């Protein structure tokens, strides 16, 4: 039987309800779902066999109508006839009840596919063959997507459960719906202790309002996420600083929820506070010190100069930032002292107590002394210089006066008629005039 006709040769063209059988036949023949009719042939062994299939059956299974008709209804269920789904369909067929199952089957070419099967008995009482109609839909792609989704969910669940960050899911009232195991390590609470509680119970009173406002603002599509640092109470009573990154998403039921990713940044915050305190302490010292501190970038342009430089040079800090030392003072390129200093700088070497002289703000010649150390990153790349400068005018002038006094003393001693000798406290000869040498 390779053709299907739901009516006998003498059947009317329409049912009492006015349905044209030819229309039903066209629908079944062109359906994307497989339709199979099985029946018990009179005088046979009583086994149910396939009596008709539509074209979709061949497209799905790979078997032609000729190959299928006459076969036992169970021949499609290789390789496994022991699955619960197959047993359910078999029981439904034997009891002539409606049955449903999802089964993984094997095509003619050996490839596997999934079918959603619905078995429906034909209820006409005058049919001894007890026909059954099986309508099947190929759900292979759906099953593949479901499996991919399960694997993806398992993958992300594994990530969440093994992440050092704390992952939380909250409803819009703040009640914890899910809590990752990291809460035990970070806050000292197990997930079971937190689920069902409001997250605000763990937040410092001074931080609650701002954190809540940020979370509420995340409902705005333009601000789908937020990031904030807030204090959370540890199980032992101390307060930790957590960096919370959150966003609003829709769960499977269509309800909006907050998903939060939190990490402990207490030590980082303490280090940042300590660094700010240290920087402020340095700036306080730098502002009151007579010496000045300076920093240059890789192009030797000043990026920082402490206020002490103004009293010595007469230049405002804002006038110095962004310039080089040579742009400020226009040194003589022929000066051998400066030529040697340039070579030191070009080689990115440290230098100490380098002195140079310039006219100060009061019109007097001033003497300055600078020391610097090169700065490199972790990869050895040169970043610039950092150093200190000081006004050594008084020292230089004192040295000049001492030199001049010594010269006057030597001239005076040289003019004496008597011999003169000077020893230090260790009886080491310090000075004697020419007359004494002649004696």
Coordinates of C-alpha atoms in Angstrom, one line a residue:
X1 CA 0.0 0.0 0.0
X2 CA 1.9 3.1 -1.2
X3 CA -0.9 5.6 -1.6
X4 CA -3.1 7.0 1.1
X5 CA -6.9 7.4 0.9
X6 CA -8.9 7.9 4.0
X7 CA -12.1 6.9 2.2
X8 CA -13.3 3.8 0.5
X9 CA -14.4 3.8 -3.2
X10 CA -18.0 4.5 -2.2
X11 CA -17.2 7.1 0.5
X12 CA -18.8 10.6 0.0
X13 CA -16.4 13.4 -0.9
X14 CA -17.1 15.3 2.3
X15 CA -17.7 14.6 6.0
X16 CA -20.9 15.8 7.6
X17 CA -18.8 18.7 8.9
X18 CA -18.1 19.7 5.3
X19 CA -14.4 18.7 5.3
X20 CA -13.0 17.7 1.9
X21 CA -11.0 14.5 2.3
X22 CA -8.8 15.5 -0.7
X23 CA -7.8 18.6 1.2
X24 CA -6.8 16.5 4.2
X25 CA -4.8 14.2 2.0
X26 CA -3.0 17.2 0.5
X27 CA -2.1 18.5 3.9
X28 CA -0.7 15.2 5.1
X29 CA 1.2 14.6 1.8
X30 CA 2.9 18.0 2.1
X31 CA 3.4 18.1 5.8
X32 CA 6.9 18.6 7.2
X33 CA 6.1 16.1 9.9
X34 CA 6.3 12.3 9.3
X35 CA 3.0 10.5 9.3
X36 CA 3.1 6.7 9.6
X37 CA 0.0 4.4 9.7
X38 CA 0.4 1.0 11.2
X39 CA -2.1 -1.8 11.4
X40 CA -2.6 -5.5 12.3
X41 CA -3.1 -7.4 9.1
X42 CA -6.0 -9.9 9.3
X43 CA -4.8 -13.5 9.2
X44 CA -1.2 -12.5 10.0
X45 CA 0.7 -13.3 13.1
X46 CA -0.9 -10.4 14.8
X47 CA 2.1 -8.2 14.7
X48 CA 1.7 -4.5 13.8
X49 CA 3.2 -3.5 10.5
X50 CA 3.6 -0.2 8.5
X51 CA 0.9 0.2 5.9
X52 CA 1.5 3.8 4.8
X53 CA 4.0 6.7 5.1
X54 CA 4.0 10.2 3.7
X55 CA 6.9 11.8 1.9
X56 CA 8.2 13.5 5.0
X57 CA 8.9 10.1 6.5
X58 CA 11.5 9.3 3.8
X59 CA 13.1 12.8 4.1
X60 CA 13.6 12.3 7.8
X61 CA 14.5 8.6 8.0
X62 CA 16.2 8.0 4.7
X63 CA 13.9 5.0 4.0
X64 CA 11.7 5.0 1.0
X65 CA 8.0 4.1 1.3
X66 CA 8.7 0.8 -0.5
X67 CA 11.4 -0.1 2.1
X68 CA 9.2 0.8 5.0
X69 CA 5.8 -0.6 4.1
X70 CA 5.3 -4.1 5.4
X71 CA 8.0 -3.8 8.0
X72 CA 7.4 -4.2 11.7
X73 CA 6.7 -0.9 13.3
X74 CA 9.7 -1.3 15.6
X75 CA 12.3 -1.6 12.9
X76 CA 13.0 2.1 13.1
X77 CA 13.9 1.9 16.8
X78 CA 17.3 0.3 16.4
X79 CA 19.7 0.2 18.1
X80 CA 17.9 0.5 21.4
X81 CA 14.4 -0.9 22.0
X82 CA 14.8 -0.9 25.7
X83 CA 14.6 2.9 26.2
X84 CA 11.8 4.1 28.5
X85 CA 10.4 6.2 25.6
X86 CA 10.1 3.2 23.3
X87 CA 8.5 1.1 26.1
X88 CA 5.9 3.9 26.6
X89 CA 5.0 4.0 22.9
X90 CA 4.8 0.2 22.8
X91 CA 2.4 0.2 25.8
X92 CA 0.3 2.9 24.3
X93 CA 0.1 1.0 21.0
X94 CA -0.9 -2.2 22.7
X95 CA -3.5 -0.6 24.8
X96 CA -4.6 1.7 22.0
X97 CA -4.0 4.8 23.9
X98 CA -2.5 8.1 22.9
X99 CA 1.2 8.0 23.5
X100 CA 4.1 10.5 23.4
X101 CA 7.8 10.2 23.5
X102 CA 11.1 11.8 22.4
X103 CA 13.5 9.2 21.0
X104 CA 17.0 9.2 19.5
X105 CA 16.9 6.9 16.4
X106 CA 19.1 5.9 13.6
X107 CA 18.7 6.8 9.9
X108 CA 19.3 4.5 7.1
X109 CA 22.8 6.0 6.6
X110 CA 23.6 5.3 10.2
X111 CA 23.5 8.8 11.4
X112 CA 21.5 9.6 14.6
X113 CA 18.6 11.9 14.9
X114 CA 15.9 12.8 17.4
X115 CA 12.1 12.5 16.9
X116 CA 9.2 13.7 18.9
X117 CA 6.5 11.0 18.3
X118 CA 2.8 11.1 19.0
X119 CA 0.8 7.9 18.6
X120 CA -2.9 8.2 18.1
X121 CA -5.3 5.2 17.7
X122 CA -8.0 5.3 15.0
X123 CA -11.2 4.9 17.0
X124 CA -13.5 3.4 14.3
X125 CA -14.9 0.3 15.9
X126 CA -15.4 -1.6 12.6
X127 CA -11.7 -1.8 11.8
X128 CA -10.2 -5.1 12.9
X129 CA -6.8 -4.0 11.8
X130 CA -6.7 -1.6 14.7
X131 CA -4.8 1.2 12.8
X132 CA -2.6 3.6 14.6
X133 CA -1.3 6.9 13.3
X134 CA 2.2 8.0 14.4
X135 CA 3.0 11.7 13.8
X136 CA 6.7 12.5 14.2
X137 CA 8.7 15.7 14.1
X138 CA 12.4 16.0 13.7
X139 CA 13.8 17.7 16.8
X140 CA 17.4 17.0 16.2
X141 CA 18.4 20.7 16.0
X142 CA 16.3 21.5 19.1
X143 CA 18.1 18.7 21.0
X144 CA 21.4 20.0 19.8
X145 CA 20.7 23.4 21.1
X146 CA 19.4 22.1 24.4
X147 CA 22.6 20.0 24.8
X148 CA 24.7 23.1 23.9
X149 CA 22.8 25.1 26.4
X150 CA 23.3 22.5 29.1
X151 CA 27.0 22.3 28.4
X152 CA 27.2 26.1 28.4
X153 CA 25.3 26.3 31.7
X154 CA 27.6 23.7 33.2
X155 CA 30.6 25.5 31.9
X156 CA 29.6 28.8 33.4
X157 CA 28.4 27.1 36.6
X158 CA 31.9 25.6 36.9
X159 CA 33.4 29.0 36.4
X160 CA 31.2 30.6 39.0
X161 CA 31.7 27.9 41.5
X162 CA 35.5 28.0 41.1
X163 CA 35.9 31.7 40.7
X164 CA 37.7 33.7 43.4
X165 CA 35.2 36.5 42.9
X166 CA 31.9 36.3 44.6
X167 CA 28.9 36.0 42.2
X168 CA 25.4 36.9 43.6
X169 CA 22.0 37.0 42.0
X170 CA 19.4 39.3 43.7
X171 CA 15.8 40.1 43.1
X172 CA 14.9 43.8 42.9
X173 CA 14.2 44.0 46.6
X174 CA 17.8 42.9 47.3
X175 CA 17.0 39.4 48.4
X176 CA 19.8 36.9 47.6
X177 CA 18.5 34.3 45.2
X178 CA 21.9 32.7 44.4
X179 CA 25.3 32.9 46.0
X180 CA 28.5 31.4 44.8
X181 CA 30.8 29.4 47.1
X182 CA 33.4 32.3 47.1
X183 CA 31.3 34.0 49.7
X184 CA 32.7 31.6 52.3
X185 CA 36.3 32.7 51.6
X186 CA 35.6 36.4 51.1
X187 CA 32.9 37.2 53.7
X188 CA 32.9 34.2 56.0
X189 CA 29.3 33.2 55.1
X190 CA 28.3 30.0 53.3
X191 CA 25.9 30.4 50.3
X192 CA 23.2 28.7 52.4
X193 CA 23.6 31.4 55.1
X194 CA 23.2 34.2 52.6
X195 CA 20.4 32.9 50.3
X196 CA 17.1 34.3 51.3
X197 CA 18.6 37.3 53.2
X198 CA 18.7 40.8 52.0
X199 CA 22.1 41.9 50.7
X200 CA 21.7 45.2 52.5
X201 CA 22.2 43.3 55.8
X202 CA 25.9 43.0 55.0
X203 CA 26.5 46.5 53.7
X204 CA 27.9 49.3 55.9
X205 CA 25.1 51.8 56.8
X206 CA 27.0 54.7 55.3
X207 CA 27.3 52.9 51.9
X208 CA 23.8 51.4 51.5
X209 CA 22.1 54.4 49.9
X210 CA 24.6 55.1 47.2
X211 CA 25.0 51.4 46.3
X212 CA 21.2 51.0 46.1
X213 CA 20.9 54.1 43.9
X214 CA 23.5 52.8 41.5
X215 CA 21.7 49.4 41.3
X216 CA 18.4 51.2 40.6
X217 CA 20.0 53.3 37.9
X218 CA 21.1 50.1 36.1
X219 CA 17.5 49.6 35.0
X220 CA 18.1 52.4 32.5
X221 CA 19.2 50.8 29.2
X222 CA 21.8 53.6 28.8
X223 CA 23.3 52.5 32.1
X224 CA 23.0 48.8 32.0
X225 CA 25.8 48.2 34.5
X226 CA 27.5 49.9 37.4
X227 CA 30.7 49.6 39.4
X228 CA 31.2 50.7 43.0
X229 CA 33.3 50.1 46.1
X230 CA 31.5 49.6 49.4
X231 CA 32.1 48.2 52.8
X232 CA 30.7 44.8 53.7
X233 CA 30.6 43.1 57.1
X234 CA 32.7 39.9 57.4
X235 CA 31.4 37.0 59.5
X236 CA 33.9 37.9 62.2
X237 CA 32.7 41.5 62.5
X238 CA 35.4 43.4 60.6
X239 CA 34.6 45.5 57.6
X240 CA 36.0 44.7 54.1
X241 CA 36.0 46.9 51.0
X242 CA 34.5 45.0 48.0
X243 CA 34.5 46.2 44.5
X244 CA 31.0 45.4 43.2
X245 CA 30.2 45.3 39.4
X246 CA 26.6 44.7 38.7
X247 CA 24.0 44.7 35.9
X248 CA 20.3 44.1 35.5
X249 CA 19.3 41.0 33.4
X250 CA 16.1 39.1 32.8
X251 CA 15.9 35.6 34.2
X252 CA 14.2 32.6 32.5
X253 CA 10.8 33.6 33.9
X254 CA 11.1 37.1 32.4
X255 CA 11.7 38.7 35.8
X256 CA 14.5 41.4 36.1
X257 CA 17.2 40.5 38.6
X258 CA 20.6 41.9 39.6
X259 CA 23.7 39.9 39.0
X260 CA 26.7 41.1 41.0
X261 CA 30.4 40.2 40.8
X262 CA 32.3 41.2 43.9
X263 CA 36.0 41.0 44.8
X264 CA 37.9 41.9 48.0
X265 CA 39.9 45.1 47.4
X266 CA 40.6 45.9 51.0
X267 CA 44.4 45.5 50.8
X268 CA 44.4 47.5 47.5
X269 CA 42.4 50.3 49.1
X270 CA 44.7 50.3 52.1
X271 CA 47.8 50.5 49.8
X272 CA 46.2 53.3 47.8
X273 CA 45.4 55.2 51.0
X274 CA 49.0 54.7 52.2
X275 CA 50.3 55.9 48.9
X276 CA 48.1 59.0 49.0
X277 CA 49.3 59.7 52.5
X278 CA 52.9 59.2 51.5
X279 CA 52.5 61.5 48.4
X280 CA 50.9 64.2 50.5
X281 CA 53.7 63.9 53.1
X282 CA 56.3 64.3 50.4
X283 CA 54.5 67.3 48.9
X284 CA 54.2 68.9 52.3
X285 CA 57.9 68.5 52.9
X286 CA 58.7 69.6 49.4
X287 CA 56.6 72.8 49.7
X288 CA 58.4 74.0 52.9
X289 CA 61.9 72.7 52.0
X290 CA 64.6 75.2 50.8
X291 CA 65.7 72.5 48.3
X292 CA 63.5 71.7 45.4
X293 CA 62.5 68.4 43.9
X294 CA 62.1 67.8 40.2
X295 CA 61.0 65.1 37.7
X296 CA 61.5 64.9 33.9
X297 CA 60.0 62.6 31.3
X298 CA 61.9 60.6 28.6
X299 CA 62.3 63.8 26.6
X300 CA 63.9 65.5 29.6
X301 CA 60.9 67.9 30.0
X302 CA 59.9 68.8 33.5
X303 CA 56.7 67.0 34.7
X304 CA 57.0 68.1 38.3
X305 CA 58.9 70.8 40.2
X306 CA 58.4 71.6 43.9
X307 CA 57.6 75.2 44.9
X308 CA 61.0 75.8 46.4
X309 CA 62.5 76.4 42.9
X310 CA 60.7 79.8 42.6
X311 CA 62.7 81.4 45.4
X312 CA 66.0 80.4 43.8
X313 CA 65.2 80.9 40.1
X314 CA 62.5 83.5 40.2
X315 CA 60.4 81.3 37.8
X316 CA 56.9 80.1 38.6
X317 CA 56.4 76.3 38.7
X318 CA 53.9 76.7 35.8
X319 CA 56.5 78.3 33.6
X320 CA 58.9 75.4 34.2
X321 CA 56.6 72.5 33.6
X322 CA 56.9 71.2 30.0
X323 CA 60.3 72.8 29.3
X324 CA 63.8 71.3 29.4
X325 CA 66.6 72.7 31.6
X326 CA 68.5 73.8 28.5
X327 CA 65.5 75.6 27.1
X328 CA 65.3 77.5 30.4
X329 CA 69.0 78.6 30.7
X330 CA 70.5 78.4 27.2
X331 CA 73.8 76.9 28.2
X332 CA 77.0 77.5 26.2
X333 CA 77.4 74.4 24.0
X334 CA 81.2 74.9 24.0
X335 CA 81.4 74.7 27.8
X336 CA 83.3 71.4 28.5
X337 CA 81.5 71.0 31.9
X338 CA 78.1 71.1 30.3
X339 CA 79.3 68.9 27.4
X340 CA 80.3 66.2 29.9
X341 CA 76.9 66.6 31.7
X342 CA 75.1 66.1 28.4
X343 CA 77.0 62.9 27.7
X344 CA 75.9 61.6 31.2
X345 CA 72.3 62.4 30.5
X346 CA 72.4 60.9 27.0
X347 CA 73.7 57.6 28.5
X348 CA 70.9 57.7 31.1
X349 CA 73.4 57.6 33.9
X350 CA 73.0 59.0 37.5
X351 CA 74.8 62.2 38.4
X352 CA 75.5 63.9 41.8
X353 CA 76.3 67.5 42.9
X354 CA 76.5 69.0 39.4
X355 CA 76.9 72.7 39.8
X356 CA 76.1 75.6 37.4
X357 CA 75.7 79.3 37.9
X358 CA 73.0 81.7 36.7
X359 CA 71.8 85.2 37.6
X360 CA 69.1 85.0 40.3
X361 CA 65.9 87.0 40.6
X362 CA 67.7 89.8 42.6
X363 CA 70.3 90.3 39.9
X364 CA 73.0 88.5 41.8
X365 CA 74.9 85.6 40.5
X366 CA 73.6 82.4 42.1
X367 CA 75.1 78.9 42.2
X368 CA 72.9 75.8 42.0
X369 CA 73.6 72.2 42.5
X370 CA 71.5 69.3 41.2
X371 CA 71.6 65.5 41.5
X372 CA 69.5 63.0 39.6
X373 CA 68.7 59.4 39.1
X374 CA 67.4 57.8 35.8
X375 CA 64.0 56.1 35.9
X376 CA 63.3 52.9 34.0
X377 CA 60.2 50.7 33.8
X378 CA 60.2 46.9 34.5
X379 CA 61.3 46.2 30.9
X380 CA 64.3 48.6 31.1
X381 CA 62.7 51.4 29.1
X382 CA 64.0 54.8 30.0
X383 CA 61.2 57.0 31.5
X384 CA 63.1 60.1 32.6
X385 CA 64.9 61.5 35.6
X386 CA 64.0 62.3 39.1
X387 CA 66.2 64.4 41.4
X388 CA 66.8 67.3 43.8
X389 CA 68.2 70.8 43.5
X390 CA 69.6 73.2 46.0
X391 CA 70.9 76.8 46.2
X392 CA 74.6 76.5 47.1
X393 CA 75.4 80.2 46.6
X394 CA 76.4 80.7 50.2
X395 CA 78.7 77.7 50.1
X396 CA 80.3 78.7 46.9
X397 CA 80.9 82.3 48.1
X398 CA 82.3 81.0 51.4
X399 CA 84.6 78.8 49.5
X400 CA 85.7 81.7 47.3
X401 CA 86.3 83.9 50.3
X402 CA 88.3 81.2 52.0
X403 CA 90.4 80.7 48.8
X404 CA 91.0 84.5 48.6
X405 CA 91.9 84.7 52.3
X406 CA 94.4 81.8 51.9
X407 CA 95.9 83.6 48.9
X408 CA 96.3 86.8 50.9
X409 CA 97.9 84.9 53.8
X410 CA 100.4 83.3 51.5
X411 CA 101.3 86.7 50.0
X412 CA 101.7 88.1 53.5
X413 CA 103.9 85.3 54.7
X414 CA 106.0 85.5 51.5
X415 CA 106.9 89.1 52.3
X416 CA 108.2 88.4 55.8
X417 CA 112.0 88.6 56.4
X418 CA 111.9 85.9 59.1
X419 CA 111.2 82.3 58.3
X420 CA 107.7 81.0 59.1
X421 CA 106.4 77.5 59.5
X422 CA 102.8 76.3 60.3
X423 CA 102.0 72.8 61.5
X424 CA 98.6 71.3 62.3
X425 CA 97.6 69.5 65.5
X426 CA 99.2 66.3 64.1
X427 CA 102.5 68.0 63.5
X428 CA 102.0 67.8 59.8
X429 CA 103.5 70.7 57.8
X430 CA 100.8 73.0 56.5
X431 CA 102.5 76.1 55.4
X432 CA 106.0 77.8 55.3
X433 CA 107.2 80.8 53.6
X434 CA 110.1 81.1 51.1
X435 CA 112.4 82.6 53.7
X436 CA 112.0 79.5 55.9
X437 CA 112.8 77.2 52.9
X438 CA 116.0 79.2 52.3
X439 CA 117.1 78.7 55.9

